[in-house]
Amino acid sequence: MSDILIHAETPTLAFGHAEDADTPAIVGLWERAGLTRPWNDPHADIALARRGPHSTILLAKAGAKDGAVLAGSVMVGHDGHRGWIYYLAVEPALQGRGIGRALLIAAEDWLRARAVPKLMLLVRPDNEQVRGFYQAAGYLEEPRVVFSRRLDGK
Ligand SMILES: CC(C)(COP(=O)(O)OP(=O)(O)OC[C@H]1O[C@@H](n2cnc3c(N)ncnc32)[C@H](O)[C@@H]1OP(=O)(O)O)[C@@H](O)C(=O)NCCC(=O)NCCS
């Protein structure tokens, strides 16, 4: 994990960008956090997000550097207009300790450093619990209809 400077709320947390060796742990985290879906290949999603300069995956690791374990992750990127986050996840046993909020702030900082003026995110309608998290972080729920089309034939 390459280090980046982020003001963590938990002193034992280290924040950085995902590297190749982090991929299995990230996929496991996403699975335990309930974020994977059969039609999305998490390995391909991670590879694509890490390929270019306009997106990345930020990690929060807990514990000593040698034995640090993955505590949370967020995918962040921009499309030249808006910033987007995906796959915000905190290890279930570590939820409720401010790690999710710290990752959200890290994603905001990453976008702000690139002069992106607005952060967007999608929440599945059945994920009631997470709405409170974003509202508590000052996010507005906006009335929009989302259209999409798969380009990979799936
Ligand atoms: C959503 C998630 C990332 C939050 O991470 P977390 O580390 O548990 O959240 P935090 O401890 O940082 O919470 C930050 C603040 O939000 C508040 N909060 C968290 N969940 C909340 C909820 N459901 N309703 C209201 N407030 C909530 C906390 O009370 C805390 O407020 P405080 O700082 O005033 O005490 C985590 O629950 C998770 O991984 N969920 C499963 C995956 C998921 O649904 N991801 C989002 C996909 S869009």
Tab-separated table of C-alpha atoms and ligand atoms in Angstrom, residues 33 35 88-90 95-101 122-123 127 129-130 132-134 136, ligand 1:
chain	number	residue	atom	x	y	z
A	33	ALA	CA	-19.827	-6.099	3.480
A	35	LEU	CA	-21.395	-5.276	-1.887
A	88	LEU	CA	-17.464	2.027	0.313
A	89	ALA	CA	-17.021	-0.814	2.787
A	90	VAL	CA	-15.853	-1.290	6.356
A	95	GLN	CA	-18.027	-0.790	11.755
A	96	GLY	CA	-19.256	2.057	13.950
A	97	ARG	CA	-15.781	3.344	14.838
A	98	GLY	CA	-15.511	6.208	12.360
A	99	ILE	CA	-13.643	4.302	9.655
A	100	GLY	CA	-16.402	4.723	7.065
A	101	ARG	CA	-16.545	8.466	7.710
A	122	LEU	CA	-25.629	5.640	-5.800
A	123	VAL	CA	-27.365	3.733	-3.023
A	127	ASN	CA	-29.935	-0.361	1.550
A	129	GLN	CA	-29.254	1.525	6.711
A	130	VAL	CA	-26.626	3.367	4.692
A	132	GLY	CA	-28.515	7.467	7.560
A	133	PHE	CA	-24.737	7.235	7.273
A	134	TYR	CA	-24.618	9.592	4.277
A	136	ALA	CA	-25.139	12.126	8.966
B	1	LIG	C1	-21.792	2.249	5.457
B	1	LIG	C2	-20.481	1.921	6.152
B	1	LIG	C3	-19.334	2.094	5.163
B	1	LIG	C4	-20.310	2.905	7.344
B	1	LIG	O1	-19.034	2.671	7.908
B	1	LIG	P1	-18.822	2.778	9.500
B	1	LIG	O2	-17.354	2.748	9.738
B	1	LIG	O3	-19.640	1.756	10.180
B	1	LIG	O4	-19.452	4.202	9.811
B	1	LIG	P2	-18.860	5.298	10.840
B	1	LIG	O5	-18.536	4.628	12.130
B	1	LIG	O6	-17.726	6.023	10.175
B	1	LIG	O7	-20.094	6.278	11.021
B	1	LIG	C5	-19.898	7.667	10.864
B	1	LIG	C6	-21.101	8.392	11.383
B	1	LIG	O8	-22.277	7.974	10.683
B	1	LIG	C7	-23.251	7.570	11.616
B	1	LIG	N1	-24.005	6.474	11.063
B	1	LIG	C8	-23.523	5.298	10.623
B	1	LIG	N2	-24.541	4.523	10.166
B	1	LIG	C9	-25.659	5.247	10.375
B	1	LIG	C10	-27.036	5.026	10.137
B	1	LIG	N3	-27.488	3.892	9.609
B	1	LIG	N4	-27.916	5.994	10.464
B	1	LIG	C11	-27.505	7.152	10.998
B	1	LIG	N5	-26.214	7.445	11.231
B	1	LIG	C12	-25.325	6.495	10.931
B	1	LIG	C13	-22.466	7.135	12.828
B	1	LIG	O9	-23.270	7.220	13.974
B	1	LIG	C14	-21.359	8.132	12.856
B	1	LIG	O10	-21.807	9.347	13.390
B	1	LIG	P3	-21.000	10.051	14.600
B	1	LIG	O11	-19.609	10.316	14.043
B	1	LIG	O12	-21.785	11.282	14.859
B	1	LIG	O13	-21.008	9.046	15.687
B	1	LIG	C15	-20.495	0.483	6.723
B	1	LIG	O14	-21.630	0.337	7.536
B	1	LIG	C16	-20.520	-0.607	5.674
B	1	LIG	O15	-19.482	-1.062	5.217
B	1	LIG	N6	-21.750	-1.036	5.285
B	1	LIG	C17	-21.903	-2.159	4.332
B	1	LIG	C18	-21.504	-1.742	2.921
B	1	LIG	C19	-22.362	-0.609	2.362
B	1	LIG	O16	-23.575	-0.621	2.435
B	1	LIG	N7	-21.671	0.397	1.757
B	1	LIG	C20	-22.296	1.556	1.156
B	1	LIG	C21	-22.591	1.293	-0.286
B	1	LIG	S1	-23.399	2.746	-1.010
